[in-house]
Coordinates of C-alpha atoms and ligand atoms in Angstrom, one line a residue:
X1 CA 0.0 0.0 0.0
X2 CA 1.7 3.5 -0.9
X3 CA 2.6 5.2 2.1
X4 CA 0.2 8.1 1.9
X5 CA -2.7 6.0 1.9
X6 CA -3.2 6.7 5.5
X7 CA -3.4 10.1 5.3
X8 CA -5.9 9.6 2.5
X9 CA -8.0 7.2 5.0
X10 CA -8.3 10.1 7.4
X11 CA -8.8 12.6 4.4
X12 CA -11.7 10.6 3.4
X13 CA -12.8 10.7 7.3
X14 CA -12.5 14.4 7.7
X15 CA -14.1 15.1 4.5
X16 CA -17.0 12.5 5.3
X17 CA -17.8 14.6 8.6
X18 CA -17.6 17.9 6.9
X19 CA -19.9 17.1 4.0
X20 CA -22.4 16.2 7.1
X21 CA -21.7 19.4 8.7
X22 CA -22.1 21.2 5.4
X23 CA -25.6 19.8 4.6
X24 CA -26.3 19.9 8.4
X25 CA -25.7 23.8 8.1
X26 CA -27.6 24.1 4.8
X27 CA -31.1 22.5 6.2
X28 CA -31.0 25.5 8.8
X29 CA -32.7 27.8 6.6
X30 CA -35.3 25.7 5.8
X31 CA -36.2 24.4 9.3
X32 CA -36.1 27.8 10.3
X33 CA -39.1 28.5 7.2
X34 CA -40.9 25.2 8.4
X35 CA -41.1 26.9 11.5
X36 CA -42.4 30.1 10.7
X37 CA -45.7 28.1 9.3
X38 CA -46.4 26.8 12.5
X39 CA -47.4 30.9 13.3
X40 CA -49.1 30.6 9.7
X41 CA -51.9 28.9 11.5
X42 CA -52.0 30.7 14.6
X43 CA -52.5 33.9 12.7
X44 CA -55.2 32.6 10.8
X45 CA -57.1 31.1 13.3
X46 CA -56.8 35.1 15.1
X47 CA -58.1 36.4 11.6
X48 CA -61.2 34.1 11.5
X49 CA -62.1 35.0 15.4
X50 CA -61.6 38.2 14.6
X51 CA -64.3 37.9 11.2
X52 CA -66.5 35.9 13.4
X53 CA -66.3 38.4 16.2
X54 CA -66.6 41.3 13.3
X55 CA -70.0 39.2 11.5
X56 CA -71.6 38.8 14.9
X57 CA -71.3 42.5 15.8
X58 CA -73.1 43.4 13.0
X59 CA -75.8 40.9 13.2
X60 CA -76.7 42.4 16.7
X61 CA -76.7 45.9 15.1
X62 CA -79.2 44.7 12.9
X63 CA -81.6 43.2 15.1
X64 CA -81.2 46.2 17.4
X65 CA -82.4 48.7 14.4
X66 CA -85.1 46.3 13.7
X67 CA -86.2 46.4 17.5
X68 CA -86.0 50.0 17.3
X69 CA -88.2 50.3 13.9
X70 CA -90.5 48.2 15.3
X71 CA -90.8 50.3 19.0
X72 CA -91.1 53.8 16.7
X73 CA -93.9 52.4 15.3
X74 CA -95.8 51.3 17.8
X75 CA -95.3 54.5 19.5
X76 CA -96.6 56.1 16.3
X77 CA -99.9 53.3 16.0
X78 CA -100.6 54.4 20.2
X79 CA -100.5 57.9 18.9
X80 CA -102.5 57.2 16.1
X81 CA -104.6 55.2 18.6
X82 CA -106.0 58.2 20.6
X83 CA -107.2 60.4 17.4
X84 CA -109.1 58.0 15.3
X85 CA -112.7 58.0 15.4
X86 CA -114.2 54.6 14.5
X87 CA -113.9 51.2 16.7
X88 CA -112.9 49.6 13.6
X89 CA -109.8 52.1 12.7
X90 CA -109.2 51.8 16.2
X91 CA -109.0 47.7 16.3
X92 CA -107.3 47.6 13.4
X93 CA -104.7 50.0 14.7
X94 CA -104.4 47.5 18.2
X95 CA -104.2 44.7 15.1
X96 CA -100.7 46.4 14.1
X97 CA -99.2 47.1 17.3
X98 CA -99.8 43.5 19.1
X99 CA -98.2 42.5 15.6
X100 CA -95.6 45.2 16.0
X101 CA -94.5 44.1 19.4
X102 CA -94.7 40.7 18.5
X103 CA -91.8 41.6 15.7
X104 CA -89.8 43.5 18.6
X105 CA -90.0 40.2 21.0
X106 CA -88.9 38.3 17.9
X107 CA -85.7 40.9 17.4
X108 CA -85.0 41.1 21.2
X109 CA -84.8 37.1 21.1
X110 CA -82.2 37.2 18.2
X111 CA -80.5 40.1 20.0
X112 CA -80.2 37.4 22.8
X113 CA -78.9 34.4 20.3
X114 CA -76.3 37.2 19.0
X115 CA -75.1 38.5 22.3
X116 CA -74.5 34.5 23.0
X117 CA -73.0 33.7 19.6
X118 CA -70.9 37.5 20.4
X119 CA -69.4 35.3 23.7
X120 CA -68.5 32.5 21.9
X121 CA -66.4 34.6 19.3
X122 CA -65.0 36.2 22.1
X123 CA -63.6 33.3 23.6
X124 CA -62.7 31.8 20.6
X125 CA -60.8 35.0 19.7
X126 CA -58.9 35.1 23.4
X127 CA -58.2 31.7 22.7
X128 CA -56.6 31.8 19.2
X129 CA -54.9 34.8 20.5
X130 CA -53.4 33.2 23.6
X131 CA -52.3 30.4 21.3
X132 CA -50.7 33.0 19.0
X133 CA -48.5 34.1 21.8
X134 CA -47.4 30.5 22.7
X135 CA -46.4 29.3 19.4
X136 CA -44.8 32.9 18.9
X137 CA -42.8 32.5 22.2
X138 CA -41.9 28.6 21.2
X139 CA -40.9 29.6 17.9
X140 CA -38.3 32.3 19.1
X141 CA -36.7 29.5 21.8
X142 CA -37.1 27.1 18.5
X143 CA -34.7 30.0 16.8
X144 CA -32.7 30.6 19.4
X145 CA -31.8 26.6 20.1
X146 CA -31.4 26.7 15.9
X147 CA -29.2 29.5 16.0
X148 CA -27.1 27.7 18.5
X149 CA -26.9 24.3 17.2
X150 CA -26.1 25.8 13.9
X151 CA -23.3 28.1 15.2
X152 CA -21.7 25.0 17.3
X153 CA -21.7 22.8 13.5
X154 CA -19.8 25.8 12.4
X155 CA -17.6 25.4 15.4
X156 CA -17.0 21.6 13.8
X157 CA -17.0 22.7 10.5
X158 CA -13.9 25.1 11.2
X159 CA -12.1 22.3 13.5
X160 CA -12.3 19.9 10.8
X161 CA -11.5 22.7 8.0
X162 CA -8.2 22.9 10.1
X163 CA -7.7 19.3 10.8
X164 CA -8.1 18.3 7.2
X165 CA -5.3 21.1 6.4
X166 CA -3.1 18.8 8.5
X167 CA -3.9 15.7 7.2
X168 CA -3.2 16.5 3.4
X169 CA -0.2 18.5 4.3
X170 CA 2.1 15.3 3.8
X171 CA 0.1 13.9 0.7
X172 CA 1.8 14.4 -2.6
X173 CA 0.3 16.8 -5.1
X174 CA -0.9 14.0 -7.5
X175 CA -2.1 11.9 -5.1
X176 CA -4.1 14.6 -3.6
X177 CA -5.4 15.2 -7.6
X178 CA -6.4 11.9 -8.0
X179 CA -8.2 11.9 -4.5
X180 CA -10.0 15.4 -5.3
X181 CA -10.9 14.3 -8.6
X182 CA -12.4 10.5 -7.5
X183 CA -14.3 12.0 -4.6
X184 CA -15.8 14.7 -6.7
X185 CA -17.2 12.6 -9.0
X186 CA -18.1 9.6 -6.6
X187 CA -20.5 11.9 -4.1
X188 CA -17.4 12.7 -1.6
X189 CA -16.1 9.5 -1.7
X190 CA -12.6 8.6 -3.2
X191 CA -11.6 5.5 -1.0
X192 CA -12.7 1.9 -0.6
X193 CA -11.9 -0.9 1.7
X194 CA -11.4 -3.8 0.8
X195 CA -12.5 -6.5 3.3
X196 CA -12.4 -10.2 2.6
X197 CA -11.5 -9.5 -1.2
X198 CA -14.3 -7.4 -2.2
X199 CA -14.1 -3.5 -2.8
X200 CA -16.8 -2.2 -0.3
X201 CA -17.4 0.4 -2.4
X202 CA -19.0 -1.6 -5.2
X203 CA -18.6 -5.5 -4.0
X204 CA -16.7 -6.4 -6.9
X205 CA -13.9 -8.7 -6.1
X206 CA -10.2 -7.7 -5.5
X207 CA -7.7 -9.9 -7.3
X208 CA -6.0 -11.9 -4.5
X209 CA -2.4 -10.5 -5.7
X210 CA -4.0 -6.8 -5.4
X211 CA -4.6 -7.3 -2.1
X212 CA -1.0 -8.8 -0.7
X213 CA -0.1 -5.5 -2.5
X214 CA -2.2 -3.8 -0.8
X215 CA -1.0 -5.6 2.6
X216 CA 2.3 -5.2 1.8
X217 CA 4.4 -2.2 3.6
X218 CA 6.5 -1.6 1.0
X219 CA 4.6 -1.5 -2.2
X220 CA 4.4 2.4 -3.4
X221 CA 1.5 1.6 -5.6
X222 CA -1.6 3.0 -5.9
X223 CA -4.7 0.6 -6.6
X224 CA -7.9 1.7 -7.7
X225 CA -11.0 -1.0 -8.1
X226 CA -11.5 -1.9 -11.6
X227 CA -15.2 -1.7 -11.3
X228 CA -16.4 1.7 -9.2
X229 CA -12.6 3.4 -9.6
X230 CA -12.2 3.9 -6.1
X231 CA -8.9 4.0 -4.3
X232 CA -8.4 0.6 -2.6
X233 CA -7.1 0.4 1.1
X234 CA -7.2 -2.4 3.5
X235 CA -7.3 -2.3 7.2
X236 CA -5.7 -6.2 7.5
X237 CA -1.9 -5.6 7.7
X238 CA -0.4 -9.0 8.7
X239 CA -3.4 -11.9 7.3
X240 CA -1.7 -14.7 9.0
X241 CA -2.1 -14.3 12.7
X242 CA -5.7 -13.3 12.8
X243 CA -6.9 -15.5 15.7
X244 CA -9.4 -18.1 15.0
X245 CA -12.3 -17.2 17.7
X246 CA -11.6 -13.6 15.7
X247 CA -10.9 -12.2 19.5
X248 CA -8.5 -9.4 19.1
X249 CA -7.0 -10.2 22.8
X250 CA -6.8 -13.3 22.6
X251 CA -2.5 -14.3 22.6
X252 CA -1.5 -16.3 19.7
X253 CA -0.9 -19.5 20.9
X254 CA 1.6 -19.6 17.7
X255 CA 3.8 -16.8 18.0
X256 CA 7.4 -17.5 19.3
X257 CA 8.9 -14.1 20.2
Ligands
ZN301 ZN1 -15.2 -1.0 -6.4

């Protein structure tokens, strides 16, 4: 394996965790807009109180003029009532105001259904206004705890900015090319393991000679799968002394030093 493969392992680690941090950052914005609809609602549920509230007002306006209409002219027909001559004008004009006041007991009921209907809208309204203020007040902590989570990913962001400075620092110029170039095309990813002969980054298999290459601490080459075009890397150094119960404690019962 060439020596800076190592450095290219931790490049591709660094670079994994600020590609999360970068699309981390980037859904800010947008869970900050999803929030803001949550006052969407609020609000209009305060608007439709306040049309309710608005409606029922002027329902009760109108029954109260018609009330009113209906008192004027039974004053008028009482009026009337004293300067006519016949009984018949007379009963006729008692005809109209029992029929009159019957009309102003009919608008003083409605009044009554209004003025009810008027509490209702009133409570509805201090209720969609109370909940206004809550999910105002829930959304600005929402912001706040956004805000903050978003400046601590930034925080990462420019740790792992720096770190990856450090890790590339000892990986030569074409090897860094060939890294850049892989990754950009492969969604951020430039490097594939290779565990029990097969690439993981496509499942292809890895010629057998590739990967005693690969093992190998003094091969300079650079191998990159056939298949996907990743570069290869394993993490199996010495293949020989794996212990069989695959404990990584467990002392080889073969070793002689
Ligand atoms: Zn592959």
């Amino acid at each position: 394996m060439h020596p800076a493969i190592p450095h290219l392992i931790e490049l591709q680690r660094v670079d994994h965790q600020i590609a999360v941090f970068r699309s981390e950052l980037e859904s800010f914005p947008k869970r900050i807009r999803e929030a803001d609809t949550k006052l969407t609602g609020a609000r209009g549920e305060v608007a439709s109180a306040k049309e309710a509230l608005a409606q029922v007002a002027s329902e009760r306006r109108k029954f109260e003029f018609e009330a009113q209409e209906w008192k004027d002219r039974v004053r008028k027909y009482r009026d009337q009532s004293s300067a006519v001559k016949t009984n018949d004008a007379y009963r006729a004009l008692q005809h109209e105001i029992a029929n009159a006041e019957a009309e102003i007991a009919k608008a003083e009921d409605r009044q009554l259904e209004v003025m009810m209907k008027a509490e209702d809208a009133e409570r509805r309204l201090k209720l969609a206004d109370s909940r206004l203020k809550e999910a105002d007040q829930s959304l600005a902590a929402e912001k706040k705890t956004m805000e903050a989570q978003a400046a601590e990913i930034k925080k990462k962001l420019e740790a792992a900015a720096a770190e990856r400075e450090k890790i590339i620092a000892p990986v030569p110029e074409d090897l860094r090319d060939l890294y850049t170039r892989i990754a950009k095309r492969r969604g951020g990813t430039a490097m594939a393991q290779v565990r029990d002969e097969q690439c993981r980054g496509c499942g292809l298999r890895v010629l057998p000679h590739i990967v005693q290459e690969l093992r190998s601490e003094t091969s300079e080459e650079v191998y990159r799968c056939e298949s996907c075009g990743l570069i290869l890397y394993t993490l199996e150094p010495v293949p020989y002394a794996k212990p069989a119960d695959g404990s990584a404690n467990a002392a080889s019962p073969a070793s002689t030093n």
